[in-house]
XYZ file of C-alpha atoms in Angstrom:
708
model
C 54.919 76.009 107.976
C 55.774 78.622 105.265
C 58.186 81.505 106.089
C 56.643 84.955 106.683
C 59.173 86.782 104.498
C 57.439 90.161 104.596
C 57.622 90.405 108.409
C 61.149 89.039 108.543
C 62.618 91.323 105.962
C 62.531 95.037 105.022
C 61.109 96.049 101.710
C 64.404 96.040 99.738
C 65.562 92.735 101.314
C 62.121 91.323 100.446
C 62.460 92.430 96.817
C 65.880 90.823 96.563
C 64.689 87.495 98.009
C 61.676 87.326 95.713
C 63.604 88.184 92.590
C 64.770 84.687 91.394
C 64.743 84.895 87.595
C 67.473 86.626 85.638
C 70.538 88.491 86.758
C 70.268 90.724 89.825
C 72.763 92.945 91.578
C 72.186 93.725 95.253
C 74.064 96.756 96.410
C 74.331 96.053 100.184
C 75.438 99.157 102.041
C 77.385 98.715 105.252
C 75.359 97.015 108.066
C 72.323 96.596 105.795
C 71.670 92.873 106.463
C 73.501 91.347 103.477
C 73.885 87.926 104.999
C 70.261 87.810 106.136
C 69.129 88.591 102.528
C 71.294 85.809 101.088
C 70.070 83.318 103.635
C 66.306 84.110 103.130
C 66.727 83.934 99.364
C 68.284 80.500 99.697
C 65.364 79.381 101.807
C 62.881 81.029 99.362
C 64.411 79.064 96.418
C 64.068 75.804 98.144
C 60.513 76.577 99.333
C 59.656 77.316 95.675
C 60.759 73.788 94.810
C 64.252 74.421 93.520
C 66.412 71.346 93.998
C 69.227 72.332 96.474
C 71.698 70.703 94.172
C 70.944 73.336 91.456
C 72.162 76.144 93.708
C 75.747 77.382 93.754
C 76.775 79.718 96.524
C 80.276 81.336 96.130
C 81.835 83.191 99.018
C 85.372 84.245 100.094
C 85.668 82.122 103.195
C 84.523 78.610 103.892
C 83.279 79.812 107.275
C 80.913 82.344 105.605
C 79.473 79.642 103.293
C 78.885 77.219 106.215
C 77.227 79.845 108.234
C 74.856 80.864 105.539
C 73.852 77.223 104.738
C 73.418 76.381 108.466
C 71.229 79.455 109.068
C 69.144 78.476 105.954
C 68.610 74.936 107.294
C 67.451 76.466 110.559
C 64.830 78.643 108.812
C 63.679 75.794 106.644
C 63.747 73.222 109.386
C 65.446 70.766 107.044
C 68.710 69.873 105.369
C 70.075 71.622 102.354
C 71.969 68.548 101.256
C 73.273 68.878 97.727
C 73.885 72.618 97.739
C 77.294 73.576 96.488
C 78.545 76.251 98.886
C 82.151 77.325 99.344
C 84.934 79.498 98.089
C 85.877 80.188 94.508
C 89.036 78.139 95.112
C 87.303 75.113 96.581
C 84.759 75.109 93.677
C 87.568 75.338 91.224
C 89.466 72.558 92.884
C 86.538 70.152 92.883
C 85.758 70.915 89.185
C 89.339 70.436 88.013
C 89.683 67.237 89.998
C 86.836 65.761 87.865
C 88.416 67.000 84.624
C 92.175 66.422 85.074
C 92.605 65.012 81.571
C 91.169 68.157 79.995
C 93.654 70.374 81.824
C 96.742 68.319 80.801
C 97.108 66.236 83.856
C 95.664 62.842 82.949
C 97.178 61.222 86.091
C 95.939 64.026 88.427
C 97.685 66.918 90.045
C 98.874 67.995 93.518
C 97.761 71.336 95.030
C 100.538 73.443 96.429
C 100.292 75.380 99.605
C 102.088 78.747 100.110
C 105.110 77.067 101.725
C 105.480 74.679 98.813
C 105.324 77.567 96.350
C 107.970 79.527 98.135
C 110.244 76.473 98.252
C 109.940 76.023 94.403
C 110.712 79.663 93.857
C 113.725 79.423 96.077
C 115.002 76.285 94.174
C 114.307 77.887 90.777
C 116.317 80.916 91.727
C 119.106 78.701 92.920
C 119.124 76.604 89.888
C 119.293 79.753 87.728
C 122.140 81.036 89.928
C 120.433 84.424 90.274
C 121.527 86.790 93.016
C 124.423 84.631 94.019
C 126.350 86.474 96.754
C 123.833 89.322 96.810
C 122.573 89.709 100.415
C 120.089 92.359 99.364
C 118.328 89.976 96.885
C 114.632 89.667 97.399
C 113.539 86.819 99.650
C 111.544 83.871 98.340
C 108.259 85.256 99.807
C 108.711 88.561 98.035
C 109.573 86.808 94.735
C 106.395 84.806 95.052
C 104.381 87.931 96.059
C 105.404 89.678 92.782
C 104.505 86.577 90.719
C 101.090 86.064 92.324
C 100.137 89.777 92.323
C 101.041 89.949 88.632
C 98.760 86.960 87.886
C 95.836 88.096 90.057
C 95.862 91.636 88.770
C 96.634 90.359 85.237
C 99.381 92.994 84.720
C 103.028 92.582 83.814
C 105.452 92.127 86.700
C 107.342 95.322 85.813
C 104.121 97.344 86.296
C 103.459 95.691 89.615
C 107.056 96.478 90.836
C 106.863 100.050 89.572
C 103.611 100.697 91.449
C 104.219 98.706 94.713
C 107.891 97.950 95.092
C 109.817 100.586 93.220
C 112.944 99.958 95.369
C 113.118 96.484 93.754
C 113.112 97.783 90.140
C 116.649 96.527 89.453
C 115.394 92.945 89.957
C 112.503 93.031 87.422
C 114.259 90.893 84.882
C 114.993 88.306 87.515
C 111.380 88.299 88.718
C 110.203 87.599 85.186
C 112.879 84.807 84.660
C 112.026 83.167 87.949
C 108.276 83.339 87.154
C 108.837 81.484 83.877
C 110.948 78.871 85.745
C 108.242 78.544 88.377
C 105.528 77.952 85.833
C 107.665 75.351 83.957
C 108.455 73.511 87.209
C 104.787 73.241 88.029
C 103.894 72.039 84.565
C 106.581 69.387 84.575
C 105.671 67.997 87.982
C 101.828 68.131 87.759
C 101.516 70.812 90.315
C 98.942 73.551 90.764
C 98.922 76.475 93.119
C 95.967 78.510 94.294
C 96.149 80.990 91.501
C 96.184 78.129 88.954
C 92.955 76.808 90.364
C 91.108 79.934 89.087
C 93.024 80.436 85.829
C 92.866 76.866 84.841
C 89.129 76.653 85.507
C 88.580 79.861 83.547
C 90.468 78.369 80.624
C 88.596 75.017 80.923
C 85.231 76.745 80.852
C 86.311 78.909 77.923
C 87.610 76.039 75.796
C 85.287 73.085 76.768
C 81.804 73.895 75.569
C 80.219 70.711 76.661
C 81.488 71.094 80.214
C 80.475 74.714 80.384
C 76.950 73.854 79.174
C 76.740 71.026 81.673
C 77.592 73.285 84.563
C 75.216 75.975 83.399
C 72.421 73.382 83.245
C 73.301 71.992 86.678
C 73.653 75.330 88.536
C 70.417 77.127 87.518
C 70.851 79.503 90.532
C 74.132 81.194 91.296
C 74.750 83.465 94.264
C 78.006 85.407 94.842
C 78.857 87.139 98.165
C 81.206 90.118 98.434
C 81.215 90.581 94.702
C 83.217 93.868 95.141
C 86.175 91.765 96.233
C 86.324 89.565 93.128
C 89.381 89.835 90.726
C 88.976 89.735 86.924
C 89.329 85.931 86.625
C 86.644 85.313 89.256
C 84.264 87.667 87.437
C 84.908 85.720 84.159
C 84.249 82.402 85.980
C 80.849 83.680 87.206
C 79.964 84.981 83.722
C 80.731 81.666 82.133
C 78.791 79.657 84.789
C 75.743 81.882 84.513
C 75.736 82.759 80.874
C 74.748 86.245 79.651
C 71.250 86.203 81.263
C 71.422 83.393 83.854
C 69.866 83.468 87.383
C 72.899 85.031 88.980
C 72.759 87.181 92.038
C 75.760 89.262 92.934
C 75.740 90.798 96.484
C 78.228 93.431 97.542
C 78.953 97.101 98.047
C 81.200 99.007 95.564
C 81.931 101.519 98.419
C 83.561 98.691 100.413
C 86.007 97.575 97.661
C 89.318 97.995 99.461
C 91.472 95.087 98.416
C 92.965 96.243 95.166
C 96.395 95.201 96.596
C 95.127 91.633 96.499
C 93.793 91.917 93.017
C 90.211 92.866 93.688
C 88.717 94.945 90.866
C 85.980 97.350 91.693
C 85.067 97.462 88.010
C 83.557 93.961 88.388
C 80.627 95.237 90.413
C 80.348 98.631 88.757
C 80.078 96.906 85.308
C 77.813 94.098 86.359
C 74.766 95.733 84.643
C 76.803 95.938 81.375
C 78.154 92.367 81.738
C 74.675 90.935 82.489
C 72.195 92.498 80.216
C 68.852 93.360 81.839
C 70.218 92.980 85.321
C 68.007 94.368 88.109
C 69.647 96.550 90.675
C 68.342 96.467 94.241
C 69.750 98.737 96.992
C 69.816 97.756 100.595
C 70.030 101.145 102.378
C 68.555 100.568 105.762
C 71.489 100.228 108.183
C 71.068 98.124 111.397
C 74.466 98.937 112.880
C 74.967 102.719 113.199
C 72.947 105.719 114.379
C 71.849 108.242 111.787
C 74.428 111.020 112.483
C 77.173 108.626 111.603
C 75.356 107.563 108.485
C 74.796 111.124 107.428
C 78.504 111.744 107.614
C 79.425 108.569 105.680
C 76.877 109.409 102.993
C 78.661 112.673 102.416
C 82.003 110.828 102.233
C 80.687 108.888 99.279
C 79.121 111.868 97.571
C 82.384 112.882 95.768
C 83.256 109.390 94.616
C 83.986 109.482 90.892
C 82.270 106.110 90.086
C 79.607 104.521 92.263
C 76.170 103.237 92.688
C 74.057 105.903 94.305
C 72.771 105.095 97.767
C 71.813 106.836 100.926
C 72.189 104.812 104.124
C 69.602 105.494 106.809
C 68.881 104.179 110.263
C 66.060 104.047 112.641
C 68.335 103.958 115.693
C 67.971 107.220 117.474
C 70.803 109.532 118.490
C 71.489 113.253 118.778
C 75.173 112.955 119.163
C 77.100 114.133 116.122
C 80.430 112.513 115.177
C 83.450 114.620 116.413
C 86.284 116.028 114.355
C 89.099 116.715 116.703
C 92.150 118.969 115.854
C 95.204 118.134 118.081
C 98.029 120.612 117.964
C 100.363 117.897 116.607
C 100.574 114.200 115.900
C 102.644 113.953 119.123
C 99.868 115.316 121.330
C 97.380 113.313 119.360
C 98.303 110.112 121.379
C 97.521 111.829 124.709
C 94.183 113.213 123.414
C 93.144 109.795 122.040
C 94.075 108.114 125.332
C 91.949 110.634 127.119
C 89.100 109.970 124.778
C 89.429 106.225 125.352
C 89.268 106.709 129.074
C 86.148 108.937 128.545
C 84.425 106.322 126.328
C 85.542 103.537 128.745
C 83.067 104.994 131.260
C 80.235 104.356 128.884
C 81.286 101.168 127.107
C 83.497 98.133 127.819
C 86.974 98.735 126.431
C 86.718 95.981 123.840
C 83.738 97.967 122.425
C 86.166 100.869 121.670
C 88.430 100.752 118.615
C 91.180 103.037 117.303
C 91.587 102.719 113.495
C 94.478 103.829 111.290
C 95.588 103.661 107.623
C 98.900 101.932 108.266
C 100.152 99.819 111.267
C 103.052 102.140 112.251
C 100.619 105.017 112.907
C 99.580 103.512 116.263
C 103.132 103.444 117.663
C 102.674 106.652 119.777
C 99.393 105.423 121.121
C 100.699 101.916 121.979
C 103.359 103.673 124.181
C 100.866 105.972 125.800
C 98.402 103.079 126.584
C 101.170 100.944 128.001
C 102.400 103.693 130.113
C 99.134 104.129 131.887
C 98.143 100.471 132.011
C 95.378 100.284 129.460
C 95.328 96.864 127.846
C 94.953 96.726 124.023
C 94.833 94.213 121.183
C 96.232 95.050 117.814
C 94.996 93.769 114.441
C 96.875 94.342 111.206
C 100.572 94.431 111.743
C 102.369 93.415 114.906
C 102.944 95.482 118.038
C 105.663 97.883 117.057
C 108.226 97.003 119.764
C 107.990 93.383 118.632
C 109.046 94.237 114.924
C 112.399 93.027 114.015
C 113.824 96.329 112.810
C 112.517 98.141 115.969
C 114.120 95.521 118.129
C 117.426 96.172 116.244
C 117.413 99.781 117.042
C 116.247 99.274 120.691
C 119.117 96.912 121.286
C 121.549 99.528 120.066
C 119.989 102.121 122.379
C 120.235 99.628 125.242
C 123.952 99.379 124.773
C 124.277 103.111 125.414
C 122.932 102.555 128.922
C 124.288 99.132 129.745
C 127.381 97.647 128.267
C 126.750 94.380 130.119
C 123.633 93.713 128.166
C 124.741 90.496 126.424
C 121.564 89.932 124.549
C 121.695 93.476 123.081
C 125.284 92.837 122.036
C 124.246 89.539 120.386
C 121.532 91.244 118.379
C 123.578 94.261 117.535
C 126.678 92.512 116.404
C 124.826 89.918 114.271
C 124.605 92.711 111.560
C 128.398 92.620 111.230
C 129.668 90.274 108.416
C 131.970 87.625 109.796
C 130.905 88.005 113.370
C 129.091 84.851 114.544
C 127.734 83.925 117.961
C 131.081 82.596 119.204
C 132.888 85.722 118.133
C 130.225 87.898 119.841
C 130.885 86.188 123.127
C 134.602 86.718 122.668
C 134.145 90.472 121.972
C 131.755 90.807 124.889
C 134.407 89.170 127.162
C 137.139 91.425 125.844
C 135.015 94.578 126.470
C 134.718 93.537 130.112
C 138.029 91.803 131.036
C 141.328 93.465 131.658
C 144.146 92.131 129.543
C 141.934 91.551 126.502
C 142.707 94.799 124.800
C 144.887 93.309 122.131
C 142.096 90.980 120.958
C 139.646 93.826 120.850
C 142.044 95.989 118.848
C 142.496 93.186 116.400
C 138.756 92.730 115.920
C 138.137 96.406 115.559
C 140.847 96.559 112.842
C 139.424 93.440 111.109
C 135.818 94.610 111.231
C 135.276 98.302 110.374
C 131.569 98.175 111.277
C 132.450 96.978 114.746
C 134.936 99.811 115.203
C 132.298 102.286 113.929
C 129.719 101.011 116.342
C 132.011 101.106 119.420
C 133.155 104.565 118.463
C 129.576 105.801 118.117
C 128.484 104.259 121.424
C 131.537 105.883 123.119
C 130.824 109.250 121.658
C 127.051 109.161 122.772
C 128.117 108.155 126.355
C 130.812 111.014 126.628
C 128.306 113.660 125.362
C 124.937 113.384 127.235
C 122.094 114.189 124.880
C 118.307 113.766 124.555
C 116.843 110.462 123.327
C 115.818 112.047 120.030
C 119.435 113.110 119.395
C 120.723 109.632 120.304
C 118.253 108.190 118.000
C 119.497 110.350 115.090
C 123.070 109.122 115.674
C 122.083 105.470 115.988
C 119.957 105.667 112.797
C 122.998 107.044 110.978
C 124.770 103.844 111.824
C 121.713 101.557 111.403
C 120.199 102.841 108.096
C 122.686 101.033 105.839
C 122.012 97.861 107.880
C 118.242 98.349 107.485
C 118.384 98.480 103.667
C 120.757 95.485 103.494
C 118.989 93.320 106.091
C 115.414 94.058 104.897
C 115.846 94.763 101.191
C 112.251 93.607 100.321
C 110.331 96.206 102.407
C 112.849 98.683 103.985
C 110.923 101.733 102.997
C 107.899 100.587 105.000
C 110.179 99.695 107.964
C 111.882 103.032 107.738
C 108.517 104.767 108.177
C 108.070 102.760 111.378
C 111.455 103.899 112.680
C 110.611 107.491 111.911
C 107.662 107.075 114.262
C 109.976 105.684 116.912
C 112.098 108.829 116.479
C 109.043 110.925 117.034
C 108.220 109.061 120.230
C 111.809 109.670 121.474
C 111.317 113.355 121.019
C 108.741 113.298 123.907
C 111.433 112.127 126.424
C 114.352 113.793 128.144
C 115.916 110.591 129.503
C 116.850 107.540 127.489
C 116.218 105.277 130.452
C 112.590 106.345 130.700
C 112.143 106.044 126.922
C 113.398 102.477 126.931
C 111.452 101.637 130.008
C 108.129 102.695 128.600
C 108.816 100.782 125.356
C 109.880 97.619 127.254
C 106.940 97.547 129.574
C 104.797 94.642 128.501
C 101.587 93.276 129.861
C 100.615 89.666 130.608
C 102.029 87.323 128.020
C 98.487 85.916 127.621
C 97.208 89.384 126.874
C 96.631 88.664 123.124
C 94.182 85.755 124.096
C 92.172 88.081 126.316
C 89.338 89.909 124.468
C 87.578 91.454 127.407
C 88.379 94.881 128.584
C 91.032 95.552 126.036
C 90.765 98.444 123.603
C 91.146 97.380 119.955
C 93.808 98.928 117.739
C 93.455 98.001 114.020
C 94.267 98.973 110.512
C 91.195 99.840 108.434
C 91.748 96.810 106.273
C 91.609 94.534 109.201
C 88.464 96.162 110.558
C 86.280 95.282 107.628
C 83.405 93.144 108.689
C 83.641 94.152 112.326
C 81.878 96.765 114.466
C 82.327 98.572 117.734
C 80.173 100.893 119.874
C 82.776 103.657 119.620
C 85.348 104.201 116.801
C 88.307 106.614 116.760
C 90.146 107.235 113.495
C 93.599 108.920 113.827
C 95.909 110.743 111.517
C 93.163 112.019 109.143
C 95.645 114.170 107.230
C 97.128 114.113 103.777
C 99.906 111.651 103.172
C 98.587 109.493 106.029
C 94.936 109.045 105.190
C 94.896 109.107 102.196
C 98.310 107.514 102.124
C 101.072 109.308 100.213
C 101.231 106.736 97.521
C 97.512 107.092 96.785
C 97.929 110.710 95.695
C 99.607 109.691 92.410
C 96.761 107.799 90.755
C 93.032 108.603 90.592
C 91.963 105.015 91.125
C 94.150 104.715 94.253
C 92.644 107.911 95.701
C 89.129 106.517 95.052
C 90.033 103.431 97.076
C 91.269 105.593 99.957
C 87.890 107.266 100.017
C 86.238 103.855 100.204
C 88.705 103.002 103.049
C 87.506 106.051 104.952
C 83.836 105.017 104.408
C 84.654 101.533 105.722
C 86.457 102.957 108.734
C 83.543 105.222 109.702
C 80.761 102.646 109.174
C 82.429 100.381 111.756
C 81.011 102.661 114.476
C 77.702 101.943 116.021
C 77.127 104.866 118.461
C 80.124 107.156 118.670
C 82.565 108.251 115.959
C 85.653 110.553 116.479
C 88.133 111.662 113.758
C 91.488 113.125 114.830
C 93.154 115.631 112.468
C 96.554 116.776 113.828
C 97.497 120.307 112.649
C 101.187 119.540 112.478
C 103.307 116.482 111.764
C 106.759 116.184 113.394
C 109.586 115.992 110.891
C 112.354 113.959 112.424
C 114.919 115.047 109.847
C 114.833 118.747 110.631
C 113.520 118.429 114.144
C 110.406 120.617 113.643
C 106.705 120.168 113.400
C 105.414 121.042 109.942
C 101.841 122.044 109.050
C 99.661 119.275 107.768
C 96.626 119.457 105.564
C 93.452 117.798 106.765
C 92.379 114.743 104.716
C 90.417 115.847 101.653
C 87.663 113.476 102.981
C 87.348 115.672 106.120
C 87.708 118.974 104.320
C 84.739 118.210 102.040
C 82.313 117.302 104.927
C 79.560 119.831 105.509
C 79.931 121.535 108.854
C 76.487 120.482 110.031
C 77.457 116.736 109.937
C 79.889 116.915 112.906
C 80.996 118.835 115.960
C 84.367 120.417 115.862
C 86.873 120.442 118.721
C 90.491 121.584 118.918
C 93.296 121.212 121.412
C 93.924 124.342 123.396
C 97.455 125.320 124.032
C 96.660 124.876 127.681
C 96.275 121.201 126.990
C 92.505 120.859 127.247
C 89.847 120.628 124.508
C 87.573 123.443 123.365
C 84.870 123.788 120.715
C 86.098 125.362 117.538
C 83.796 127.618 115.450
C 84.200 126.914 111.738
C 85.687 129.783 109.835
C 85.539 130.513 106.186
C 89.097 130.109 104.875
C 90.895 133.221 103.629
C 93.731 133.548 101.153
C 96.066 133.852 104.128
C 94.894 130.645 105.592
C 96.302 127.336 104.552
C 94.139 124.333 105.130
C 93.185 124.231 108.800
C 89.760 125.625 109.881
C 91.746 127.512 112.613
C 93.569 129.487 109.941
C 97.128 128.213 110.474
C 99.320 128.298 107.371
C 99.821 124.922 105.943
C 101.369 125.590 102.534
C 103.505 127.959 100.493
C 102.179 130.631 98.243
C 104.069 131.541 95.153
C 103.184 134.405 92.786
C 100.983 132.757 90.126
C 102.331 132.643 86.578
C 100.449 134.858 84.187
C 100.860 132.361 81.382
C 98.664 129.661 82.787
C 94.942 129.747 83.429
C 92.524 128.803 86.215
C 90.945 125.547 87.147
C 88.352 124.118 89.464
C 88.770 121.296 92.016
C 85.816 119.535 93.850
C 87.520 119.995 97.241
C 89.758 123.024 97.020
C 87.650 125.086 94.690
C 88.992 127.584 92.134
C 92.743 127.801 91.773
C 95.431 129.235 89.584
C 97.662 126.859 87.669
C 101.253 127.692 88.430
C 103.016 124.948 86.349
C 102.533 121.571 84.728
C 104.257 118.620 86.414
C 104.860 115.934 83.973
C 103.464 113.573 83.015
C 99.955 114.230 84.260
C 99.834 116.811 87.069
C 99.436 120.494 87.792
C 100.949 122.611 90.491
C 98.100 124.856 91.561
C 97.664 127.680 94.034
C 94.351 127.404 95.812
C 93.227 130.399 97.945
C 92.842 129.155 101.427
C 94.773 126.010 100.863
C 98.139 127.119 99.331
C 100.100 125.187 96.680
C 98.884 121.687 95.746
C 100.058 119.207 93.109
C 96.981 117.646 91.598
C 96.437 114.925 89.034
C 94.992 116.495 85.891
C 92.000 114.170 85.881
C 90.829 115.698 89.176
C 90.609 119.270 87.983
C 88.402 121.052 85.501
C 90.152 123.674 83.317
C 88.365 126.993 83.169
């Protein structure tokens, strides 16, 4: 029985399935039935008489490939035996195994896993005697990360470090030396890692014309899923397998390219029509996940993207409920309002159908405490629960010692930071602190270990002078910060941001005991296994491919979403826009964006005005309903007001930036979001400081402004 494709597919899907000759790019918008299209095209090819062994399906997970092949077999009612379906790496591995002589390993090679590679890097470093005695030296996993990122992005290691790990700049030469040693070791021992699979296949296809021609003849039909996530070498492999005008279908969404940190290159999908001459472009725009008001908002988020394939998502799912943009007074009150919103949504949906999304893992800390306090279960994806993070445990143990000098476990963790103090010495110090007649030993140890003396003095001073938890945190952090940078040299800036959030949480408490109690309250140890009736907390990256009835996005302000680092390069800001699009399109029925008006600054103890995310500012007012937190604590509708020169970023008119007198020597410019502004100064190498009426002073990359 033949398949009734026209009734099973919408018009765009049907067109993609029927187009089997020549290159074709399918731009599959979020929730548009991408997998269904691939599956039915596989079935159509086989129905048209194509030998399954002539089809190559490349995906990013083995599970995805298996699911597509199984679904195709179900539709056809017969086996797809012979079809090559799997990941880029599995295809590369199989090809290289059959051509070991051509890649310089006539007797074969061994594939390394991540643990093997880290062990080699460790041994290479040791053999080279690098970092000997340097406790701050990057760990083996960080060394390998820099090497593999350099390879996947095809950029020098120094450029990777400068962009992603500036605090490790002093080790760049060592990274490069270890990288060379790592490559030499693999070569000498017939070893291949996951990156090598792709690069060796690329080289083999480039240099071995007979093999390339043989593979092109065998795989007459190539299909690539999630093409926006390919890196440069994967795109080259596809091109060499397909030829310039082969029957290759790439399926993906440029607007969902959010993995640049892994090496994904959005240019691959954007340049597909240039790479494959005469490529047909088909857009899947009908969305089967979200209601139209959500899609209307997400379409506007994409409107200001600098480079993109034009598309307008639409849905036949009815709804009159607009997405909400909610303005809490501060990031501290945001957690309470989000908790209230979760409770409200929980009356309509099961809690596991409600998700809270955020740009970085630490941004959920306030909310985790609030949910724990009132007994709402949650599951977190992307980063661990904050009170389980090692650096947070360090600080909590120090705080526990303020309240309880008999807390042996806290002493053990706190004193392990002190050089020369091992487990046995910790027990002796503990005994001396609590036993009469041991004063002499304690004095000796305090003299011998200055850090121990400093810690005991700090704890005594805090106990003698009662203070609020936030003040105690300040004093503890003064002691702990040098330990943080020494103990976690690879990523201490990221950990420090998490501890700043912990300090903000402390500011909500008047008693240290209550603060520690709320942080220590933990649910059932099997909670992580339970999916029912637990609200989901997730980073946006971890949410890709998932969907929920209701989605809440928090911290939609500058420096948080988009992240602070992304404001320095146009391409990074473009990816942040795509992240916001991905976040919003996870929502099926209900979408809520939280935009705190102020952010608490732990260093000066005050809340400072925050600018809404540019992705929120540019949204037309008709695409959402606007609510704000009243000073009485409740929520009230907020009428949009046109910003005036006295205003500074928030629709409510609060000042969120400084205003300097414009220089008469510089001219005016225009920005897509902030409008016309006066250039105050040039900030080298590629930025301007600009005064925008209604928004105050902003530092903008020159590529993002039009000089007038």
